[in-house]
Short mmCIF file of C-alpha atoms in Angstrom, two decimals:
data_model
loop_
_atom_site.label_atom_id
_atom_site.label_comp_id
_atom_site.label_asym_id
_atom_site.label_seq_id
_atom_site.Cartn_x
_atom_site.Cartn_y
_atom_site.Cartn_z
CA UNK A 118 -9.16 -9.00 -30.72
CA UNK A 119 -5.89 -8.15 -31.41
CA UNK A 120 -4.93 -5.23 -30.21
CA UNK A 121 -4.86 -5.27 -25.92
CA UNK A 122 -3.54 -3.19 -24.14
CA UNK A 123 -2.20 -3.18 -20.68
CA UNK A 124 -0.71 0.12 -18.55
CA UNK A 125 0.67 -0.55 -15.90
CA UNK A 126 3.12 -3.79 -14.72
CA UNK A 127 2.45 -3.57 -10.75
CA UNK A 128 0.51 -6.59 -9.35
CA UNK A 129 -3.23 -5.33 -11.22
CA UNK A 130 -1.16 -5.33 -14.68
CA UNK A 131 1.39 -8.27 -14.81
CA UNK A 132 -2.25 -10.38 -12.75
CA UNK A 133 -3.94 -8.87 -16.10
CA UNK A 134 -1.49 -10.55 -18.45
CA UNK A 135 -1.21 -13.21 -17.23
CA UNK A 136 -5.02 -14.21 -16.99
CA UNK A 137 -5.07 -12.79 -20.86
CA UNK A 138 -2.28 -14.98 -21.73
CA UNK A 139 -3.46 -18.03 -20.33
CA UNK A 140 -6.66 -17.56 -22.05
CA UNK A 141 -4.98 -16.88 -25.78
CA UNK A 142 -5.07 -13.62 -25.66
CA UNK A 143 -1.53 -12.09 -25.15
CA UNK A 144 -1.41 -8.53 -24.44
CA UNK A 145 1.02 -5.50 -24.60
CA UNK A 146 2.06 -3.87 -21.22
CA UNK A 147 3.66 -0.50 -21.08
CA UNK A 148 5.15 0.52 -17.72
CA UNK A 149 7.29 3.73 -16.57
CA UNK A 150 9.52 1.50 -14.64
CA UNK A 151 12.68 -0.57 -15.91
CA UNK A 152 11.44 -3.62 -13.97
CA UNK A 153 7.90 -5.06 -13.46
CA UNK A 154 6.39 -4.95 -9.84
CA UNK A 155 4.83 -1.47 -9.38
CA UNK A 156 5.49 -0.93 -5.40
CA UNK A 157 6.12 -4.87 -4.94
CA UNK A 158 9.01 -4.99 -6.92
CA UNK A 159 12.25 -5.71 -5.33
CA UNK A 160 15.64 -3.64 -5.26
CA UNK A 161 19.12 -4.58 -5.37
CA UNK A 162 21.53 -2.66 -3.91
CA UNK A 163 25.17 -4.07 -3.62
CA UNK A 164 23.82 -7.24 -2.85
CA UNK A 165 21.57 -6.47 -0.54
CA UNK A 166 17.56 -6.84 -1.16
CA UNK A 167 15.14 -4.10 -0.45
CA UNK A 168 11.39 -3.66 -1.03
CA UNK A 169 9.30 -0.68 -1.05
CA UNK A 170 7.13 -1.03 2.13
CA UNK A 171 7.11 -4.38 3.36
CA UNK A 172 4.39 -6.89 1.48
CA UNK A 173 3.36 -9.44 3.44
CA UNK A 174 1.93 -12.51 1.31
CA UNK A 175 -1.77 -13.17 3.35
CA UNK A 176 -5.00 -13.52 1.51
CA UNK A 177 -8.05 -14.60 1.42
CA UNK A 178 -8.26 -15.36 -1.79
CA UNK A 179 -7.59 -19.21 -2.68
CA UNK A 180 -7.00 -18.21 -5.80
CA UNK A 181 -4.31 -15.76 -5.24
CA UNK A 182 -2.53 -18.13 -2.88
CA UNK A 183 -2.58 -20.97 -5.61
CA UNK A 184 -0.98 -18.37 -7.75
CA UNK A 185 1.81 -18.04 -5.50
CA UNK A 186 2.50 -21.14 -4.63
CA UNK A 187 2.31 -21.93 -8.33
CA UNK A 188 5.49 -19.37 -9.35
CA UNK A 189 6.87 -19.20 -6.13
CA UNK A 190 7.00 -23.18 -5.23
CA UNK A 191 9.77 -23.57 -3.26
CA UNK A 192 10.88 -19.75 -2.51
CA UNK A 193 7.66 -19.17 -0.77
CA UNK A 194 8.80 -19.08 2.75
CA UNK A 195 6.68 -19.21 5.87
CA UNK A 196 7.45 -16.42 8.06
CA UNK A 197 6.47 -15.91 12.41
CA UNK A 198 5.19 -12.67 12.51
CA UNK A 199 6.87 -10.11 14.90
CA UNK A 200 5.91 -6.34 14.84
CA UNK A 201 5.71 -3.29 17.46
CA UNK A 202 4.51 -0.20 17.64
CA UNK A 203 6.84 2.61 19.45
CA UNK A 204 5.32 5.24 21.55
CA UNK A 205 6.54 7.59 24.20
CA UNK A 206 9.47 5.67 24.11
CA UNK A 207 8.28 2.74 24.60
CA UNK A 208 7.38 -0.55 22.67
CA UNK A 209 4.05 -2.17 22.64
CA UNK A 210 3.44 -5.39 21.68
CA UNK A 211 1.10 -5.36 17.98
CA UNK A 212 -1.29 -7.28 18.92
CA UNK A 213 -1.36 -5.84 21.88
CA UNK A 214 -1.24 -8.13 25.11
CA UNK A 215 -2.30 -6.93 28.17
CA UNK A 216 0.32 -6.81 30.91
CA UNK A 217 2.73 -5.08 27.78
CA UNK A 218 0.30 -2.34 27.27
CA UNK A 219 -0.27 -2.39 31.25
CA UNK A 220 2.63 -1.66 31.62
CA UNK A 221 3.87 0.89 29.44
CA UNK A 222 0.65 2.92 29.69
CA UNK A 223 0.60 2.58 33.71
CA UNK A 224 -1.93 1.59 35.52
CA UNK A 225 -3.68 4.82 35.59
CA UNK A 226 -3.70 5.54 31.96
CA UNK A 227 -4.88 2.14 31.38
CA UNK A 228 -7.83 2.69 33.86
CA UNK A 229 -8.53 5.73 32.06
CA UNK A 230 -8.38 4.54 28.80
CA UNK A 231 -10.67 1.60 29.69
CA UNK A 232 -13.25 4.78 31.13
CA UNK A 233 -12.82 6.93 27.78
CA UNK A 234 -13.80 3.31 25.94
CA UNK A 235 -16.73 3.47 27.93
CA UNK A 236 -17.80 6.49 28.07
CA UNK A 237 -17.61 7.27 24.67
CA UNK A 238 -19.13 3.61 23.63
CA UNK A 239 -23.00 4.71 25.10
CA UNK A 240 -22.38 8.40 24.80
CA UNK A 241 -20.54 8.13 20.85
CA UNK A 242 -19.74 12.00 20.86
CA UNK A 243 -18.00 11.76 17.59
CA UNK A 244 -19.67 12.05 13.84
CA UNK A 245 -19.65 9.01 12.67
CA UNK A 246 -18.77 10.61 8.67
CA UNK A 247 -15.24 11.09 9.66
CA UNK A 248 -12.11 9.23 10.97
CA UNK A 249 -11.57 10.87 14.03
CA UNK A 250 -15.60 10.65 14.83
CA UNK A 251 -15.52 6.79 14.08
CA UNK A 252 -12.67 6.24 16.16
CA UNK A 253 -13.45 7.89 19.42
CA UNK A 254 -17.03 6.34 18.98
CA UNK A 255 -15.98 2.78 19.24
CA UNK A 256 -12.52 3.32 21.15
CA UNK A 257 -12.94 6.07 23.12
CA UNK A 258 -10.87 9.60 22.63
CA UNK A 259 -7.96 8.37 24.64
CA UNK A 260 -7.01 4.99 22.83
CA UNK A 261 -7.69 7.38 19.53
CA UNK A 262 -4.94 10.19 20.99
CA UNK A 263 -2.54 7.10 21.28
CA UNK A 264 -2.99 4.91 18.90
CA UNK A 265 -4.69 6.49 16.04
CA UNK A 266 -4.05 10.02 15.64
CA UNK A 267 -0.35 10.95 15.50
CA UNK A 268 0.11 8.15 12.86
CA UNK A 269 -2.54 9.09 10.95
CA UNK A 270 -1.65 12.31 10.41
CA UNK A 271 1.89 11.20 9.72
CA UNK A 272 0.37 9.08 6.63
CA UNK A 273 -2.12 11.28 5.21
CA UNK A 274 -1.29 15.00 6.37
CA UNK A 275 -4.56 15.72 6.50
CA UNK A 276 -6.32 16.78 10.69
CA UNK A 277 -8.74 13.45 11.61
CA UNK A 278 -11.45 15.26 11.31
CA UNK A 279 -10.98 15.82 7.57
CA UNK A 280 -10.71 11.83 6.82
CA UNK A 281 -13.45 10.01 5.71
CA UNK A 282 -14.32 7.31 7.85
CA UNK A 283 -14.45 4.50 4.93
CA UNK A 284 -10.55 4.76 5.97
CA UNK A 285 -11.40 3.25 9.25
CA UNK A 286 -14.29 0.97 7.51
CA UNK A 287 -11.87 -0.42 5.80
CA UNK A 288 -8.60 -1.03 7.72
CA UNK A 289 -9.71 -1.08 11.54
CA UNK A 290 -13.23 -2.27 11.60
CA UNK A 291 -13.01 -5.96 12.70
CA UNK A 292 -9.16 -5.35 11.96
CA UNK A 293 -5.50 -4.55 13.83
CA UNK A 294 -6.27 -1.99 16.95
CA UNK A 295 -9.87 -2.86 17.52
CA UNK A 296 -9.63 -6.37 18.45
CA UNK A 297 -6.04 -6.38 19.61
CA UNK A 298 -6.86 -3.48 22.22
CA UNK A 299 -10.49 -4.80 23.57
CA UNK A 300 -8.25 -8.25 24.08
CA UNK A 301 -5.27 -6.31 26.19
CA UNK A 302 -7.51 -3.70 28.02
CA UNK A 303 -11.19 -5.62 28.01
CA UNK A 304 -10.46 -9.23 27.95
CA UNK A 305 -12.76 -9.00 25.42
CA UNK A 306 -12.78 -12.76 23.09
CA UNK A 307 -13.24 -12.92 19.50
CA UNK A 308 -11.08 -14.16 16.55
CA UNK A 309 -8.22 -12.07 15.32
CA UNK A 310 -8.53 -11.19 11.93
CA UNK A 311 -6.33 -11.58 9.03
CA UNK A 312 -3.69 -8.41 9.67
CA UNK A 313 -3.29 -10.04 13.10
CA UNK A 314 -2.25 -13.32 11.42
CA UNK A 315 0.79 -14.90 13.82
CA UNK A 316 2.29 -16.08 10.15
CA UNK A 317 2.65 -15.02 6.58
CA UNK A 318 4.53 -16.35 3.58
CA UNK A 319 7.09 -13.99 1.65
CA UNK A 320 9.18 -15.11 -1.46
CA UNK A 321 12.83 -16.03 -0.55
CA UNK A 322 14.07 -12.83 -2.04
CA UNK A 323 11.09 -10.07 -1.87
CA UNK A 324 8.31 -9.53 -3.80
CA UNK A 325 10.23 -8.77 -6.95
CA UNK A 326 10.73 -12.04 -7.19
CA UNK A 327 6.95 -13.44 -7.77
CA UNK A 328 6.52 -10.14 -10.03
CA UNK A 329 9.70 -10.98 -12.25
CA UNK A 330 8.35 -14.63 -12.34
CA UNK A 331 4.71 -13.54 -13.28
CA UNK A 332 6.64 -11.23 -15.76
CA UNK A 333 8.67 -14.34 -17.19
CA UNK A 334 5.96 -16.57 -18.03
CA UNK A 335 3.27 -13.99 -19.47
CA UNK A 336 6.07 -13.54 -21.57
CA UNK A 337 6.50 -17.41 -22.45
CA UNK A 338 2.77 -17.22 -23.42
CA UNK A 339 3.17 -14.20 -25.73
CA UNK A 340 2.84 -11.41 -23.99
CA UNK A 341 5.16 -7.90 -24.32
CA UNK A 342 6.26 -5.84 -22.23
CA UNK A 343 7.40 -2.48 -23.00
CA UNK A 344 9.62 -0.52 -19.62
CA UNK A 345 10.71 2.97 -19.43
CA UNK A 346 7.53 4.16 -21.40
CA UNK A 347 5.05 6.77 -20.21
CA UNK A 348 1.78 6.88 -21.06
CA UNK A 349 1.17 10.76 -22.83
CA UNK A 350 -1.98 10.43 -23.94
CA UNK A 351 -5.24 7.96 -24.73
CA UNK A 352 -7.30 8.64 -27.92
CA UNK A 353 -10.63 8.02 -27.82
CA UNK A 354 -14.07 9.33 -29.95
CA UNK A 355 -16.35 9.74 -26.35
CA UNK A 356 -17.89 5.91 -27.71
CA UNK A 357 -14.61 3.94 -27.88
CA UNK A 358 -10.63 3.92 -26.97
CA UNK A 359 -8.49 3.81 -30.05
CA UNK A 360 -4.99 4.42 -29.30
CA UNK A 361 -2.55 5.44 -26.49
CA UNK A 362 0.42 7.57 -26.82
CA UNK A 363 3.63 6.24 -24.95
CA UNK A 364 6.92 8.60 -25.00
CA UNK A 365 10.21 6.68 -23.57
CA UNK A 366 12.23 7.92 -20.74
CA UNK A 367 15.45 6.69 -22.06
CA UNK A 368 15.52 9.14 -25.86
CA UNK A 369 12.22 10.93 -25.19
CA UNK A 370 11.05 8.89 -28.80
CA UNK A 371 7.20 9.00 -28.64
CA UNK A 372 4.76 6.07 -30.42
CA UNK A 373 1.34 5.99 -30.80
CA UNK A 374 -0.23 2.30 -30.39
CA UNK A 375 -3.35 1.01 -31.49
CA UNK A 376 -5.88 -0.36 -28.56
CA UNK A 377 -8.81 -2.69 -29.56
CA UNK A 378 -8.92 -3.09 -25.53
CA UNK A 379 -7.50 -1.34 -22.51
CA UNK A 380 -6.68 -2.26 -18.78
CA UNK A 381 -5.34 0.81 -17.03
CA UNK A 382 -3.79 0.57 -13.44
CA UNK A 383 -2.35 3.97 -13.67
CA UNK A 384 -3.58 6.48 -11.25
CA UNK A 385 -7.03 7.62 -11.98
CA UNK A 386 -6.56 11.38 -12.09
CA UNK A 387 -3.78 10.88 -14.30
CA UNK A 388 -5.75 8.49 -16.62
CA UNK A 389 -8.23 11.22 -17.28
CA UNK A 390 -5.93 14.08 -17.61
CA UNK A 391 -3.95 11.63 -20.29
CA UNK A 392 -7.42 11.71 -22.43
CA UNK A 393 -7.74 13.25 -25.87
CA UNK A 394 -9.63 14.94 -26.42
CA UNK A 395 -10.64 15.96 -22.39
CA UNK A 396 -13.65 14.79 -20.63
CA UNK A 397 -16.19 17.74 -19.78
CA UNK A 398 -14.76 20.08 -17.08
CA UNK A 399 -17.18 18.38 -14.59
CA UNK A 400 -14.94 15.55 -14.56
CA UNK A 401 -11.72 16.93 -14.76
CA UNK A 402 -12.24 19.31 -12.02
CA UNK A 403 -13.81 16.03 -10.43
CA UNK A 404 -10.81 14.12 -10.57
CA UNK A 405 -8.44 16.36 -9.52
CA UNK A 406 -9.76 16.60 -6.32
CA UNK A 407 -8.71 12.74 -6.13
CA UNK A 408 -5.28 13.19 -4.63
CA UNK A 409 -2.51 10.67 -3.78
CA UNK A 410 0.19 10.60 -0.91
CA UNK A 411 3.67 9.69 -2.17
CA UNK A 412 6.65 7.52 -0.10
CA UNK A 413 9.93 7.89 0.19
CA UNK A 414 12.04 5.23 1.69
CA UNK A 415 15.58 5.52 3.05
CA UNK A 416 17.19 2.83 2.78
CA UNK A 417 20.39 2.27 5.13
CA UNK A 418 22.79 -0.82 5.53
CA UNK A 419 24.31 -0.90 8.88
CA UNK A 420 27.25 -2.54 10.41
CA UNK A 421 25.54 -4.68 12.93
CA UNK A 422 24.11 -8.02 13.53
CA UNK A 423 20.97 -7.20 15.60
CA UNK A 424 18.80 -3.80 15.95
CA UNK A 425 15.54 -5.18 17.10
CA UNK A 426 13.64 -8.70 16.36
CA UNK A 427 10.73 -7.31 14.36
CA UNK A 428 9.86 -7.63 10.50
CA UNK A 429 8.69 -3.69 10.55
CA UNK A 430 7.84 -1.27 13.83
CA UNK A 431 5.33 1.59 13.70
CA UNK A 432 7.02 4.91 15.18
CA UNK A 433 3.84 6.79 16.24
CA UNK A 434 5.55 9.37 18.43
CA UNK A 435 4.73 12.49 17.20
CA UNK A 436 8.01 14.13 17.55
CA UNK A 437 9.55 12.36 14.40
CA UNK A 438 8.41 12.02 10.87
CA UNK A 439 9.44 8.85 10.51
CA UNK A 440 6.32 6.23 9.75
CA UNK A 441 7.51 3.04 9.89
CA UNK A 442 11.07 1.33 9.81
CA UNK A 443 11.37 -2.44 7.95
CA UNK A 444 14.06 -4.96 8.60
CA UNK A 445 14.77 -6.85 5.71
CA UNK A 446 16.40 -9.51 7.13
CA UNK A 447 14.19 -10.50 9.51
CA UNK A 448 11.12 -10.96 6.50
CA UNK A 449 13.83 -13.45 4.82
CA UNK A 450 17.54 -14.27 5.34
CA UNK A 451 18.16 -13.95 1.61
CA UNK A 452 17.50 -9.82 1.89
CA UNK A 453 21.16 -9.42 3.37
CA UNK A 454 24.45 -10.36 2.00
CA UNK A 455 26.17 -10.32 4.85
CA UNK A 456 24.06 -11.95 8.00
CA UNK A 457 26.73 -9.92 10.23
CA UNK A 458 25.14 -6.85 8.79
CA UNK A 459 21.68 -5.18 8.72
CA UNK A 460 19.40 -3.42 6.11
CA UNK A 461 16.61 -0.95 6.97
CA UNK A 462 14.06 0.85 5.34
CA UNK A 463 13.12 3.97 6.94
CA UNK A 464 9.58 4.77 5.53
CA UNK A 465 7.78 8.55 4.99
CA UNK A 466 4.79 9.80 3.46
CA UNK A 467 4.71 12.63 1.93
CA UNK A 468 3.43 15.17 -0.99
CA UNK A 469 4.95 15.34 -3.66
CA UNK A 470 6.79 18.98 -4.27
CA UNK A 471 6.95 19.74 -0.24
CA UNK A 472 9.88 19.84 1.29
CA UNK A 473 10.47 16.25 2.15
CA UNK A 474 10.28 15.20 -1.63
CA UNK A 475 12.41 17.95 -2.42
CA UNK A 476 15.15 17.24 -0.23
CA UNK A 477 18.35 15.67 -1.74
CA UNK A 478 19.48 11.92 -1.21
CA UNK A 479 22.24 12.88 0.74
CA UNK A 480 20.36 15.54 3.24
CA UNK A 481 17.59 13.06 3.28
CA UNK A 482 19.80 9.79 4.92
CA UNK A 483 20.88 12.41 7.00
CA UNK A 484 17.66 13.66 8.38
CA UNK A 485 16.44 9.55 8.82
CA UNK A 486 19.60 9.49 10.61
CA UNK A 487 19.08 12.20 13.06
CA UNK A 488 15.63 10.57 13.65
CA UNK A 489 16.45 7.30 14.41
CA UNK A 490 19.44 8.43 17.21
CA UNK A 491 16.20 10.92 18.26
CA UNK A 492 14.41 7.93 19.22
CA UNK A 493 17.16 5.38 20.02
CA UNK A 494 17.24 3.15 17.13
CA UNK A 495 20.60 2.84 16.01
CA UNK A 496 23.58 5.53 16.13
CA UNK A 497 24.74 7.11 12.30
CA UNK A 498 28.22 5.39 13.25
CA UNK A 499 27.10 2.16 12.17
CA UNK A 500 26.50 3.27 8.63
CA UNK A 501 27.84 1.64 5.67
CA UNK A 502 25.90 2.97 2.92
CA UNK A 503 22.50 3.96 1.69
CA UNK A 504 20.06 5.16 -1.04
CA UNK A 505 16.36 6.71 -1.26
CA UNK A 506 14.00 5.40 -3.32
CA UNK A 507 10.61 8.09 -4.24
CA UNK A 508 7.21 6.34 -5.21
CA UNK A 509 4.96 9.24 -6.11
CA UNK A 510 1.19 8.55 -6.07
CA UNK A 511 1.21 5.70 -3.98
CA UNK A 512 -1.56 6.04 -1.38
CA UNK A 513 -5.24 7.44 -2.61
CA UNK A 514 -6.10 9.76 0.08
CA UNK A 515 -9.90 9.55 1.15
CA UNK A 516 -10.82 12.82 1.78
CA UNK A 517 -14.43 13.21 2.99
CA UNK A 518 -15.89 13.78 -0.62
CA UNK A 519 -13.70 11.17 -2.69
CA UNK A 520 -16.95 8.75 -3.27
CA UNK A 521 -18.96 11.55 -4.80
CA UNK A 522 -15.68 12.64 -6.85
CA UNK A 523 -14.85 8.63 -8.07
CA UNK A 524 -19.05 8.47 -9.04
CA UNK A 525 -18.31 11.49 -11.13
CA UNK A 526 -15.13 10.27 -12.93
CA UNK A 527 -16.39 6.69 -12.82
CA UNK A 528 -19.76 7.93 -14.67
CA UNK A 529 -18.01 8.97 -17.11
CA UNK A 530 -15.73 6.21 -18.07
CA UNK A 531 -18.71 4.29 -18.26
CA UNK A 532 -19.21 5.40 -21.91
CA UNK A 533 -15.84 3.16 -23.32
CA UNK A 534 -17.08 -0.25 -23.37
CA UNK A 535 -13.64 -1.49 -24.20
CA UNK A 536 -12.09 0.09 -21.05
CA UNK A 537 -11.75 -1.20 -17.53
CA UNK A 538 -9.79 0.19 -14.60
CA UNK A 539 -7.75 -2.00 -12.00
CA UNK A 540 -5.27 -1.86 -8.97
CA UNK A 541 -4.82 0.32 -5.95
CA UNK A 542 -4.13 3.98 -8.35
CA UNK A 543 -6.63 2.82 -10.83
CA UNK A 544 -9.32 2.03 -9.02
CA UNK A 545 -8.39 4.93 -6.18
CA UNK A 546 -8.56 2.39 -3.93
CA UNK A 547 -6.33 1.49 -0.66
CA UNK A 548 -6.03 -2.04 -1.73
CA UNK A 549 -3.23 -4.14 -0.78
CA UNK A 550 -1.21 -6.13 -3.31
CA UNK A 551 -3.16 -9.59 -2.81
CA UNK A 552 -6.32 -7.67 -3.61
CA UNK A 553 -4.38 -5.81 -6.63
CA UNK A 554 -3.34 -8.93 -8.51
CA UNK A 555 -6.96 -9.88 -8.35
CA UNK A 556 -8.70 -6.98 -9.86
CA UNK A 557 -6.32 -7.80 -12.54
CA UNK A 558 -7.12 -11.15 -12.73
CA UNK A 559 -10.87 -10.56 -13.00
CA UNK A 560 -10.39 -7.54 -15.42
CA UNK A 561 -9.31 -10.02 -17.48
CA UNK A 562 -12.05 -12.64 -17.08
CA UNK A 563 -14.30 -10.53 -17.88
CA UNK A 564 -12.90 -9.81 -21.08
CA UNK A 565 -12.65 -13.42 -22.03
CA UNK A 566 -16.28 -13.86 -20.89
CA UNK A 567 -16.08 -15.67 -17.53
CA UNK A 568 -18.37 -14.77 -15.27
CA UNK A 569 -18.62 -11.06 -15.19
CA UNK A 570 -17.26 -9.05 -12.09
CA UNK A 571 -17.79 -5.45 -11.32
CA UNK A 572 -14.58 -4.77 -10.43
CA UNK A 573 -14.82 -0.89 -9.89
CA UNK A 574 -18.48 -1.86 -7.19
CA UNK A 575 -16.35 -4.69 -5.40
CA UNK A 576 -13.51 -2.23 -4.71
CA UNK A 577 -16.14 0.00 -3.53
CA UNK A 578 -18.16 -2.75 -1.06
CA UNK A 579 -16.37 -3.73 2.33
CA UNK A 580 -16.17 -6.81 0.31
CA UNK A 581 -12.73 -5.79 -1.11
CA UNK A 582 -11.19 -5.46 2.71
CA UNK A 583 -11.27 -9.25 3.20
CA UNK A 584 -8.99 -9.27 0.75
CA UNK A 585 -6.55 -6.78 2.18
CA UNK A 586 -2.89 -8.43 3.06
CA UNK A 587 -1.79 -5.85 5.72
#
């Protein structure tokens, strides 16, 4: 086979090539970006490191840590977890401990918290379908006003009620609040699972650093890579795939490649609308109802040694946009360039075309500004400098009929026996990077005729959440 082709150089795709490479079969990867990495690589800005979204390095997976180890060696540091969430002014310990949330919650919201819990527990008022439903049935509809709902909203736009509850399935069931509230408020015992991990490793200098390595030696074993191309469009004959069309976003110069194979981590919706000719209007219409949140992260270096102690806080008051704020230097020492100074990343979901995304850089570090003096963060005086940084579909949104839309659009792209989806936007699946790099890495076996994996049903089964790296 001669011909393999690989879109997409995120975690999934560089994972992909590397398994392909390693097995004599080098591959071709095309990617929109100038760098590989997807949303784990790693930016430099006047000497200063920044990521988009923090990435912690936790898995499951033995075979994803070996990786790591394996390019990372000795830049694979071991990092002490620290993170908070903020709320009415206040910051409670993640995992919560009990005389922290005690406290800030008083001991009359705490009692009735610990009532709601129990009320709700026997009584479970909520439909279990949705997010909101799930939640107040196994929390109670206090703990979900607190701790669930403003943030959720923040991150998906959408009312509770309109989530499916696989979103809760998948990143609270035996996970984060669960356990760490039923410890502070119950006493209740029970291992802390993997998100609640007091330690995680992190390369010395971000994520972008294992990606570029990854990059470096698929490249040593033959492998291409082609940046700044777009994928335009994928032939096909409704049996096979035969080519895709890249354009570059340097001279607009477009090239048409053949494809004896193809690995696609691009998002889903976009993969189908990219077909030529177009799936039946069943699918189509099927996959556009598969939408995507997109990030924006201001990021802000400030002229002062210490802000606050954690790696990243949650801001779930309701009276900011703001989602979540990271502190490079406290993931690794080697973020900053100057240990006197600070760098933060000021995270916000949003939808493409509203008026977040539409907002110019310089408004925009403005506006993070105002919110961070809103809630008491830092003061705009500090400033020394700052950029934004836009990742459009970065977050498949699971609306309460995405299954039945994937089935459609996955039924379909059963008929191309020489095509297999991968990664978080391929897959439409909230998979973390761990997780990512291995749907690549199995793609890959199962071309080379390892023991076959269904990568697309494993996404789909709880399975895939052990997996998850925060």
């Amino acid at each position: 086979m001669n011909n393999i082709v690989v879109i997409g150089a995120g975690p999934a795709g560089t994972g992909c090539a590397y398994e392909l490479a390693k097995g004599g079969y080098p591959s071709l990867v095309i990617e929109k970006a100038e760098v590989a990495g997807g949303l784990c690589r790693t930016l430099n800005f006047n000497g200063y490191l920044f990521d988009i979204g923090g990435h912690r390095f936790l898995s499951y997976s033995q075979e994803v840590n070996a990786l790591w180890r394996q390019i990372l060696r000795e830049d694979l540091l071991r990092v002490k977890r620290l993170s908070r969430i903020y709320y009415r002014k206040k910051y409670f310990n993640y995992p919560l401990n009990f005389l922290n949330t005690f406290w800030n919650l008083g001991p009359l919201e705490s009692a009735a918290c610990i009532g709601s819990y129990l009320k709700c527990k026997y009584s479970r008022p909520g439909d279990d379908s949705t997010f909101e439903g799930w939640v107040i049935n196994r929390f109670g509809d206090r703990l979900f006003n607190i701790f669930f709902k403003s943030y959720t909203q923040k991150v998906w736009d959408l009312e509770c009620q309109d989530i499916s509850s696989d979103w809760a399935r998948q990143r609270i069931s035996g996970l984060s609040l669960r356990v760490a509230l039923q410890k502070a408020l119950l006493g209740i015992k029970g291992d802390s699972p993997k998100t609640l991990c007091e330690e995680f490793l992190y390369p010395q200098a971000g994520p972008g650093q294992f990606c570029g390595r990854l990059q470096k030696t698929v490249s040593d074993l033959g492998g291409i890579f082609k940046f700044n191309s777009r994928v335009i469009g994928i032939r096909h004959d409704d049996k096979r795939i035969h080519s895709v069309i890249i354009e570059s976003r340097l001279d607009g110069k477009r090239e048409e490649i053949p494809a004896d194979y193809l690995f696609s981590s691009m998002p889903l919706p976009t993969f189908i609308k990219s077909l030529l000719p177009l799936p039946p209007q069943e699918v189509i219409k099927a996959s556009g109802k598969l939408g995507f949140r997109s990030f924006i992260v201001v990021n802000i270096i400030l002229d002062k040694e210490h802000i606050f102690p954690d790696q990243w806080l949650y801001i779930h008051s309701p009276e900011v946009k703001l989602s979540r704020i990271q502190n490079y230097k406290n993931w690794s020492a080697g973020m900053v360039d100057d240990s006197k100074k600070t760098s933060l990343g000021l995270e916000y979901f949003c939808n493409e075309a509203d008026s977040l995304w539409m907002m110019n850089d310089v408004d925009l570090v403005d506006f993070a500004l105002g919110e961070l003096e809103k809630i008491g963060i830092i003061s705009r005086r500090h400033l020394i400098n700052a950029f934004v940084v836009r990742a459009a579909d970065a977050y498949p949104v699971y609306a309460l009929d995405y299954l039945r839309n994937i089935e459609i659009v996955r039924s379909y792209l059963r008929r191309f026996p020489n095509f297999q989806a991968m990664g978080r936007a391929g897959l439409f699946r909230y998979c973390n990077s761990d997780y990512a790099l291995l749907t690549g890495i199995y793609s890959a076996k199962n071309l080379l005729g390892y023991e076959a994996v269904d990568i697309w049903a494993d996404a789909m089964s709880n399975q895939a959440s052990s997996y998850h790296s925060a």
